[in-house]
CSV table of C-alpha atoms and ligand atoms in Angstrom, one decimal:
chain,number,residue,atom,x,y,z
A,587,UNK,CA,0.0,0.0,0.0
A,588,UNK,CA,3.0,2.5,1.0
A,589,UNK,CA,4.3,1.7,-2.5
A,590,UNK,CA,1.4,2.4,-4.2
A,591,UNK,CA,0.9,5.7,-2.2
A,592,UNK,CA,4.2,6.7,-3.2
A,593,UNK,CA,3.8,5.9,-7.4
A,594,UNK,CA,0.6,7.8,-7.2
A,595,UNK,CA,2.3,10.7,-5.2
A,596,UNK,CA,5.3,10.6,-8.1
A,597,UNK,CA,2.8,11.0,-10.8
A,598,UNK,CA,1.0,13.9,-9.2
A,599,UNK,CA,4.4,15.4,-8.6
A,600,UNK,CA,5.1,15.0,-12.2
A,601,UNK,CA,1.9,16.5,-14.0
A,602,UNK,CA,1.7,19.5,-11.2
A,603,UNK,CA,5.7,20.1,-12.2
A,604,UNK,CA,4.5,19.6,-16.2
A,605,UNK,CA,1.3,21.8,-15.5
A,606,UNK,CA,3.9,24.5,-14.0
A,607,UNK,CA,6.4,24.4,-16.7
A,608,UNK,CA,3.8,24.2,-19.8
A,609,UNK,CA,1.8,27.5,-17.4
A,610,UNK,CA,5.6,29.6,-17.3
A,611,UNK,CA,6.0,28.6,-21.1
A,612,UNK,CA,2.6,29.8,-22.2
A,613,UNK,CA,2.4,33.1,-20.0
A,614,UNK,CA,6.3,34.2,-21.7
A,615,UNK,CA,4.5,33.4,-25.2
A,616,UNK,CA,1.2,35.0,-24.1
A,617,UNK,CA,3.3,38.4,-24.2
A,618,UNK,CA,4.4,38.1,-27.4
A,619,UNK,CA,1.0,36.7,-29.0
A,620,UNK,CA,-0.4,40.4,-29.8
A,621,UNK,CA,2.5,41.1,-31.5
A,622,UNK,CA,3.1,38.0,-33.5
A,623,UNK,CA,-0.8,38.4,-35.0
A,624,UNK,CA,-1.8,35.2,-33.0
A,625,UNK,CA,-4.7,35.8,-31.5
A,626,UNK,CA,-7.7,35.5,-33.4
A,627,UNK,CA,-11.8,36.0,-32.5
A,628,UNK,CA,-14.5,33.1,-33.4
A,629,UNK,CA,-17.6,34.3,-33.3
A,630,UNK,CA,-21.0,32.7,-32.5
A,631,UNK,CA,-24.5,33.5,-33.2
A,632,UNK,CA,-27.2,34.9,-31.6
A,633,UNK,CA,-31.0,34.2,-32.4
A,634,UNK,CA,-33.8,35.4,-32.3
A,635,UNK,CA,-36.2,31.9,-30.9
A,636,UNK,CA,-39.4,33.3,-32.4
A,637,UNK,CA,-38.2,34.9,-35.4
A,638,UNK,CA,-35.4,32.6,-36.3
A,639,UNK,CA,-33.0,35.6,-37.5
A,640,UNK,CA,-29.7,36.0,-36.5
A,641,UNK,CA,-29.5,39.8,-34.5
A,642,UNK,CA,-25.9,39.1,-32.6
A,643,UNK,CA,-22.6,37.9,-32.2
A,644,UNK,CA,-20.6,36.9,-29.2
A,645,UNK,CA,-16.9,37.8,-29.6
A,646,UNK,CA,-14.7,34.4,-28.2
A,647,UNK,CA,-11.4,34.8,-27.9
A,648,UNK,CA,-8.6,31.8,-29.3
A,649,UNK,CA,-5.0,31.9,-29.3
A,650,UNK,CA,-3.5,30.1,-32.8
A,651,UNK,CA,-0.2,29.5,-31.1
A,652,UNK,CA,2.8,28.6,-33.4
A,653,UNK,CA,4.0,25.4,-31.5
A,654,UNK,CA,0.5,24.1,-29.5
A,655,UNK,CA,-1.6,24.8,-31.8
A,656,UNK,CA,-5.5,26.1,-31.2
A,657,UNK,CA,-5.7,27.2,-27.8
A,658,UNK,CA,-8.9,27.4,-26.0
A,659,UNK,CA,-9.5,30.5,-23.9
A,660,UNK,CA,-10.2,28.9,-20.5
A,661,UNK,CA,-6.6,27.5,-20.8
A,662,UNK,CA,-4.8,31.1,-21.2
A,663,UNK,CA,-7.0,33.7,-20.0
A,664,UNK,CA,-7.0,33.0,-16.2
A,665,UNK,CA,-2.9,33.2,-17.0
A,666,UNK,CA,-3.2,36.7,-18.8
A,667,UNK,CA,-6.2,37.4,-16.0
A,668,UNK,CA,-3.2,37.2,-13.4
A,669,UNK,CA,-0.8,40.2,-14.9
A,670,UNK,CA,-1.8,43.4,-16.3
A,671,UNK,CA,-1.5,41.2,-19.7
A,672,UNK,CA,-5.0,40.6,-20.0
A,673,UNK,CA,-6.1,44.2,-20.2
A,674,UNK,CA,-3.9,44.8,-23.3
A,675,UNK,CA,-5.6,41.6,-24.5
A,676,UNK,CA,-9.2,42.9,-24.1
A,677,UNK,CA,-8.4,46.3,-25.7
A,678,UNK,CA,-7.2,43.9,-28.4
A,679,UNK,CA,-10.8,42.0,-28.8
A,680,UNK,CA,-12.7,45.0,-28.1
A,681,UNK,CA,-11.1,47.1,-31.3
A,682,UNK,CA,-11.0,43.8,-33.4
A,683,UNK,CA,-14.8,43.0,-32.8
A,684,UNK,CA,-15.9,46.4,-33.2
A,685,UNK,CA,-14.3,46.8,-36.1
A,686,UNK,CA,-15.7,43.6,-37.6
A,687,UNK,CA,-19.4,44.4,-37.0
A,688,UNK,CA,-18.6,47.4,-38.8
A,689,UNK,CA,-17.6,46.2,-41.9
A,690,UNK,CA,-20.1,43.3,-41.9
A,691,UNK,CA,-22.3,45.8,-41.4
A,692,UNK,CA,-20.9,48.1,-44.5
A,693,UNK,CA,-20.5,44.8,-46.7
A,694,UNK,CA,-24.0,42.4,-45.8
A,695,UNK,CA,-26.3,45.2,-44.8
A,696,UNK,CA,-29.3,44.1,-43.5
A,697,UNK,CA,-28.2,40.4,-43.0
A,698,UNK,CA,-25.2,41.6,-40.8
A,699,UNK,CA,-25.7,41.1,-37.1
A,700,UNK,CA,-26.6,44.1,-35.4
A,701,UNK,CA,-24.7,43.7,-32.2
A,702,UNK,CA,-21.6,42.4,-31.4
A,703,UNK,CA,-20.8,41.1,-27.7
A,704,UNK,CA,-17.5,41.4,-25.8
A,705,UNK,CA,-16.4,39.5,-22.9
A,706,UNK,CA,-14.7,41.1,-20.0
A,707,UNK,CA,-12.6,40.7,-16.8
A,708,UNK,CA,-13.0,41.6,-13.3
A,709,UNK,CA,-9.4,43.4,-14.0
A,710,UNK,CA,-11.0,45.3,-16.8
A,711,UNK,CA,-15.1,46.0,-14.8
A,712,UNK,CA,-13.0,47.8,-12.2
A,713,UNK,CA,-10.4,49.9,-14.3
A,714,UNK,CA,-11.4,53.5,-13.6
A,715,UNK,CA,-10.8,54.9,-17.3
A,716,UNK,CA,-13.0,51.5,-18.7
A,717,UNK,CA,-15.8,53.5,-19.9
A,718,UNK,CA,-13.7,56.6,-21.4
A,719,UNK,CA,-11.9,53.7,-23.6
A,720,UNK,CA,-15.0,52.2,-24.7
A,721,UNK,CA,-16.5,55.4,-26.1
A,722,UNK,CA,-13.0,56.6,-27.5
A,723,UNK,CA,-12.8,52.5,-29.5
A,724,UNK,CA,-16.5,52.9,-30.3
A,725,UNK,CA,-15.9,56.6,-32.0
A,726,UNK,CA,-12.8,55.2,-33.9
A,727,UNK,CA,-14.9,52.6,-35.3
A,728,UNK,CA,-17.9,55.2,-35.9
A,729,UNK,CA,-20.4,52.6,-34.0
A,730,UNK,CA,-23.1,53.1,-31.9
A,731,UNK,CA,-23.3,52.4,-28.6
A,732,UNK,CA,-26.0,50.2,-28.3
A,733,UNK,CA,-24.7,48.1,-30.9
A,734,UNK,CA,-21.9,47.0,-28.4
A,735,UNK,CA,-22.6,44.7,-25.3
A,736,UNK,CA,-19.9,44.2,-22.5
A,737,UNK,CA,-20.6,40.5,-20.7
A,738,UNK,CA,-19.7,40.4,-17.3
A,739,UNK,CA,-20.6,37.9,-14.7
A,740,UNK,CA,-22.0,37.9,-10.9
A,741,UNK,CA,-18.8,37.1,-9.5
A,742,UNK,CA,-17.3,39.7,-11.0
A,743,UNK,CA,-19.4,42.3,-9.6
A,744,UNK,CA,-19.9,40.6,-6.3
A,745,UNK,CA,-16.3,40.8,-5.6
A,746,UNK,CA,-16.0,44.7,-5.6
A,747,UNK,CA,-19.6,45.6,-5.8
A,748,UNK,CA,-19.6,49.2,-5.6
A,749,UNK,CA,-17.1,50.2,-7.9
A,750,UNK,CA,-18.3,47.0,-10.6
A,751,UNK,CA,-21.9,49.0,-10.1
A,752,UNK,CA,-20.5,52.3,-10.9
A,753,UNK,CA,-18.2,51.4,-14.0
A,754,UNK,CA,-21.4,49.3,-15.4
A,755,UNK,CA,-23.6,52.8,-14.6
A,756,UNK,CA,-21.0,55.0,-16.5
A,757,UNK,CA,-21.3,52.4,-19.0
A,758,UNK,CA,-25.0,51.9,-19.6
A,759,UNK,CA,-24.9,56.2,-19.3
A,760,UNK,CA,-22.9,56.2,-22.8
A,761,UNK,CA,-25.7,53.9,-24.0
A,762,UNK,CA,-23.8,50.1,-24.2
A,763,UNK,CA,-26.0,47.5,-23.3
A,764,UNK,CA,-24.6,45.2,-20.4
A,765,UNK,CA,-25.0,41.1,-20.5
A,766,UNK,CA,-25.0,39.2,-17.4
A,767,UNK,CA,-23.0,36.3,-18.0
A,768,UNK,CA,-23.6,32.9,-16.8
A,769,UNK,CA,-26.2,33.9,-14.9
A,770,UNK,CA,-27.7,30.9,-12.1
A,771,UNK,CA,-23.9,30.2,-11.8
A,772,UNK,CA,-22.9,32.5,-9.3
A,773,UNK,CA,-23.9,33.4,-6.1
A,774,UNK,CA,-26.2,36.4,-5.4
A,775,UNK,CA,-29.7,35.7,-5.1
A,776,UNK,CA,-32.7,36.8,-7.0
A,777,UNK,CA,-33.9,39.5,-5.3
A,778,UNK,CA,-30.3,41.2,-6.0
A,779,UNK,CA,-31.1,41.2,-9.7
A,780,UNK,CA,-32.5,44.6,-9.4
A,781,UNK,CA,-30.3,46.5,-8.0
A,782,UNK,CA,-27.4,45.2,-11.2
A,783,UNK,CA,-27.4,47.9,-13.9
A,784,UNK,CA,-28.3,45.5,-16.4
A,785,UNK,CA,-30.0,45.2,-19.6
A,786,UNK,CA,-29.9,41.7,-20.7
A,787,UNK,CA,-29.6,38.2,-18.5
A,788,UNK,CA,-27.5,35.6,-20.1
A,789,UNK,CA,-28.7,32.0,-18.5
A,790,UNK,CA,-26.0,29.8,-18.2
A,791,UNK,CA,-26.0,26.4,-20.2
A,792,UNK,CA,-26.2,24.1,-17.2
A,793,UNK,CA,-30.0,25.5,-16.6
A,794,UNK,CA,-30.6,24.8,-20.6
A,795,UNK,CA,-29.2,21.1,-20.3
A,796,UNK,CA,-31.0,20.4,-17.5
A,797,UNK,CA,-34.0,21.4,-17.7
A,798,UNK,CA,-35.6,18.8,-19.6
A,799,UNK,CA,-34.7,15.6,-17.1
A,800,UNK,CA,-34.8,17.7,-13.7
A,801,UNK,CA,-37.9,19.4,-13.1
A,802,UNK,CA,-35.9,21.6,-10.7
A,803,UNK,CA,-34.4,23.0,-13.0
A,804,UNK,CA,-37.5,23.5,-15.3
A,805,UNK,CA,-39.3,25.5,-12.3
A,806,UNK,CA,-35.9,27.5,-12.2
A,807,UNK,CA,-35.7,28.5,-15.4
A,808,UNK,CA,-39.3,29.6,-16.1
A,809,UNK,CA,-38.8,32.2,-12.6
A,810,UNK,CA,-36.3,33.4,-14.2
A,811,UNK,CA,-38.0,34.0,-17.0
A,812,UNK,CA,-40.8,35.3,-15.5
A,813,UNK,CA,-38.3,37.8,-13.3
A,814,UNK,CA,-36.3,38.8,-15.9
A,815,UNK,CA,-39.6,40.3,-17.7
A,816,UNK,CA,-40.9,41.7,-14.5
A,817,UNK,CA,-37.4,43.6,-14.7
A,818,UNK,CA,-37.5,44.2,-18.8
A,819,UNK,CA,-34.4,42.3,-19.3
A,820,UNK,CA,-33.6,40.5,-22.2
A,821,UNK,CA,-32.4,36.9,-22.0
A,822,UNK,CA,-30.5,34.7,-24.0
A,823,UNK,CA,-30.0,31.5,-23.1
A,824,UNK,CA,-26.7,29.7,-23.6
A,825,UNK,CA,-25.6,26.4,-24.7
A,826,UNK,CA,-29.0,25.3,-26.5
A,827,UNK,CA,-27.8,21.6,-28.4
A,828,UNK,CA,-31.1,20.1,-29.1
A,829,UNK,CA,-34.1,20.8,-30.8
A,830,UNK,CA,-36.1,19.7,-27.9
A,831,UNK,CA,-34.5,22.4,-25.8
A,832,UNK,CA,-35.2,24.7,-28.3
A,833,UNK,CA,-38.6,24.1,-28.3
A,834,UNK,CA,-38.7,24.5,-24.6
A,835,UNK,CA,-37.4,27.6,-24.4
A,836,UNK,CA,-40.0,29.0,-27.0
A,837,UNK,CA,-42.8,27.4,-24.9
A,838,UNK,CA,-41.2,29.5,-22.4
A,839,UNK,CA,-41.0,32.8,-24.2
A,840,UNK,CA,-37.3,33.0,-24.4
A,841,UNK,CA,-36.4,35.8,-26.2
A,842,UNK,CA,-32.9,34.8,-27.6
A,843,UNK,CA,-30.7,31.6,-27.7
A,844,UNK,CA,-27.0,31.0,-28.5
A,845,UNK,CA,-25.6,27.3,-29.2
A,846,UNK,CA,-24.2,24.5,-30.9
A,847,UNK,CA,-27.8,23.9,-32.4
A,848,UNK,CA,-27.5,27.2,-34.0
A,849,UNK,CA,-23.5,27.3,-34.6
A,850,UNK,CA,-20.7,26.8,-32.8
A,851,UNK,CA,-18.3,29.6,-32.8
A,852,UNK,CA,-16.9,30.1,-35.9
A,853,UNK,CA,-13.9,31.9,-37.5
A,854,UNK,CA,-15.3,35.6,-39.8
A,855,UNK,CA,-15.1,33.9,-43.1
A,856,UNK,CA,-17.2,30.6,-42.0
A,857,UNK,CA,-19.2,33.3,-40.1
A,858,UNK,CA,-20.1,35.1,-43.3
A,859,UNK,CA,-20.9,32.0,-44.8
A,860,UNK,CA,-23.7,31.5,-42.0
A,861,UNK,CA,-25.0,34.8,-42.4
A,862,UNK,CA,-25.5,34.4,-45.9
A,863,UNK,CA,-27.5,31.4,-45.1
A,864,UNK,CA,-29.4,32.9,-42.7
A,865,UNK,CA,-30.4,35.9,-44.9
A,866,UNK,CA,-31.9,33.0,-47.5
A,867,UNK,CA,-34.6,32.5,-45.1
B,1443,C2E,P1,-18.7,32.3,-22.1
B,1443,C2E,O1,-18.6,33.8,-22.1
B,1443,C2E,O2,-19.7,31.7,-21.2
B,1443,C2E,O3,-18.8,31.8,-23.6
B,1443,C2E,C1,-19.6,30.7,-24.0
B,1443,C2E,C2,-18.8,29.4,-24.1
B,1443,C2E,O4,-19.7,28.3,-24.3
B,1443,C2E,C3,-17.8,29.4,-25.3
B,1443,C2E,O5,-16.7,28.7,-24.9
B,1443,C2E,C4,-18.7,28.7,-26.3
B,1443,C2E,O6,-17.9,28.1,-27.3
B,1443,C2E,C5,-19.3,27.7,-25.5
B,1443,C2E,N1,-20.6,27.2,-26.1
B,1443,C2E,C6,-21.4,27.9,-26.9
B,1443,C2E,N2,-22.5,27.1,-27.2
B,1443,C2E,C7,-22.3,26.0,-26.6
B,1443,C2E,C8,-23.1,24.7,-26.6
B,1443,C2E,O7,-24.2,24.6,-27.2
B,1443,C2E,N3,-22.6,23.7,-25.8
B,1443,C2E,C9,-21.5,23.8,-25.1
B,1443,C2E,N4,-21.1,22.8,-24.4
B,1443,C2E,N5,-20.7,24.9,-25.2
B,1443,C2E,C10,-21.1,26.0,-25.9
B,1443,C2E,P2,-15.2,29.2,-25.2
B,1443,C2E,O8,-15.2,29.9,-26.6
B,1443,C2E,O9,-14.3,28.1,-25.0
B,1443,C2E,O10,-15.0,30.3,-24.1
B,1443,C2E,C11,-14.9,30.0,-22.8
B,1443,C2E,C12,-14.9,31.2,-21.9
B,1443,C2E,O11,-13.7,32.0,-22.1
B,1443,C2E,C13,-16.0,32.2,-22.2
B,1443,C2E,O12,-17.2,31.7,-21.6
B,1443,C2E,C14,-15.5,33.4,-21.5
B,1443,C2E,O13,-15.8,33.4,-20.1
B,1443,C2E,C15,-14.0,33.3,-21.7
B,1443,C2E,N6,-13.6,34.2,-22.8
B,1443,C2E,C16,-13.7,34.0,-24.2
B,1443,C2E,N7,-13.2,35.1,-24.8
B,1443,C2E,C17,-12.9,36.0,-23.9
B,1443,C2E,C18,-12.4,37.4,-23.9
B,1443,C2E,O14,-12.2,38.0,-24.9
B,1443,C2E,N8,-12.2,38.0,-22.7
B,1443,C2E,C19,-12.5,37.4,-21.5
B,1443,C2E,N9,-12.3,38.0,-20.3
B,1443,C2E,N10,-13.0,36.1,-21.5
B,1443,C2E,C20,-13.2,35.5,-22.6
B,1444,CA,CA1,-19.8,35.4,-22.5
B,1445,CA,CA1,-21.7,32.4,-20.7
B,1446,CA,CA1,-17.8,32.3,-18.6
């Protein structure tokens, strides 16, 4: 048994060291991936569920890295999250994207999405001259603000509430729309809702899987829905694979759905494609 403990113990020792090494390799790469043009932005729709038309896009972040390959953003952005790295990066996203929408907008007209969706950190939420860089990237681009939305999540603002409430106010002031992310994930509880300067209520995936085999879940979801209207939020919900969810979520009166069933997220030109075969319908 004491043998066994100690092989097991050795192979732990080995992947943490591995995790460590491969974690120091990618953060010294990480600094050099804006410059080297390796970061790219997939992008994934956003539907309307009664209408069937595409109206957004979310902006996800991958990192085509010379040696690993395609890397995912849950395996690099908590690293950039932990130096002043990841600020740099957002700025980079939030220019890209904009300037995306804008040109799909210029070049596809009316099929074009008509929002675009951003992603950001808690470093970011609490920066005090956030909202002043938003306006000047959304004046260089010539977009209007309501055609951006920044997606941030309950943790994020639950961890330095007061100032996370007053950059999201200054923010919703200029007239961009604010996402909650992932929402049923964190921790705050319903009756907080209100007092989040908020305009839209993304519902997190797990409540989208679930609801069809746990009637929990089910119940959940439809008070949510039912909240979320009481409050004139807009939801989208996340992560919607099947039909059958689908269908559930219209018997529901979900406004807007993002998933696999729809598209997974997909590089501009593959994007462009899709819209194109959206605008057929
Ligand atoms: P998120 O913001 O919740 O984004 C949705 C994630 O769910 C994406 O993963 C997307 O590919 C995935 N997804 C979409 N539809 C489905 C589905 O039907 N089924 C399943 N199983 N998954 C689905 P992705 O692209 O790997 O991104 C992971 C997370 O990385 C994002 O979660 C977001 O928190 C973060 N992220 C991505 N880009 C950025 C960025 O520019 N800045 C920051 N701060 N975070 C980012
Ligand atoms: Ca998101
Ligand atoms: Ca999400
Ligand atoms: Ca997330």
């Amino acid at each position: 048994a004491k043998s066994a403990g100690k092989a097991c113990y050795r192979v732990f020792d080995h992947t943490m060291r591995e995790r460590a090494e491969l974690r120091m390799k990618l953060e010294e790469h990480l600094h050099r991936a804006i410059d080297n043009n390796e970061l790219r932005i997939a992008y994934q729709p956003i539907v309307c569920l009664s209408t069937g038309e595409l109206t957004g896009a979310e902006a996800l972040l991958r990192w085509q890295h010379p040696e690993y390959g395609l890397i995912a953003p849950d395996k690099f952005i908590p690293i950039a999250e932990e130096s002043d790295l990841i600020i740099q990066i957002e700025s980079w996203v939030l220019d890209h994207a904009c300037q995306q929408l804008m040109s799909w907008q210029k070049h596809l007209g009316e099929a074009a999405p008509r929002c675009i969706h951003v992603n950001l950190s808690r470093k970011q939420l609490i920066l005090p001259e956030l909202p002043e860089r938003v306006s000047r990237t959304l004046q260089k681009h010539q977009m209007a603000p309501e055609s951006l939305h920044l997606e941030v999540t309950e943790s994020m603002i639950m961890e330095d509430i007061e100032v996370g409430i007053t950059s999201l106010k200054a923010l919703r002031k200029s007239g961009v729309q604010i996402d909650m992310d992932d929402f049923g994930t964190g921790h705050s509880s319903l009756s907080c809702l209100h007092e989040f300067p908020i305009d839209v209520l993304k519902v997190d995936r797990a409540f989208v899987a679930n609801a069809r085999h746990v009637q929990d879940y089910a119940a959940l979801l439809e008070a949510v829905l039912v909240l979320a209207d009481n409050l004139g939020l807009n939801v989208v919900a996340e992560g919607i694979e099947t039909k059958e969810q689908l269908a559930l979520l219209q018997g529901l009166d979900c406004g807007y759905g993002q998933g696999y069933l729809f598209a997974k997220p997909l590089f501009p030109e593959q994007f462009e494609e899709l819209i194109r075969t959206y605008s057929q319908h």
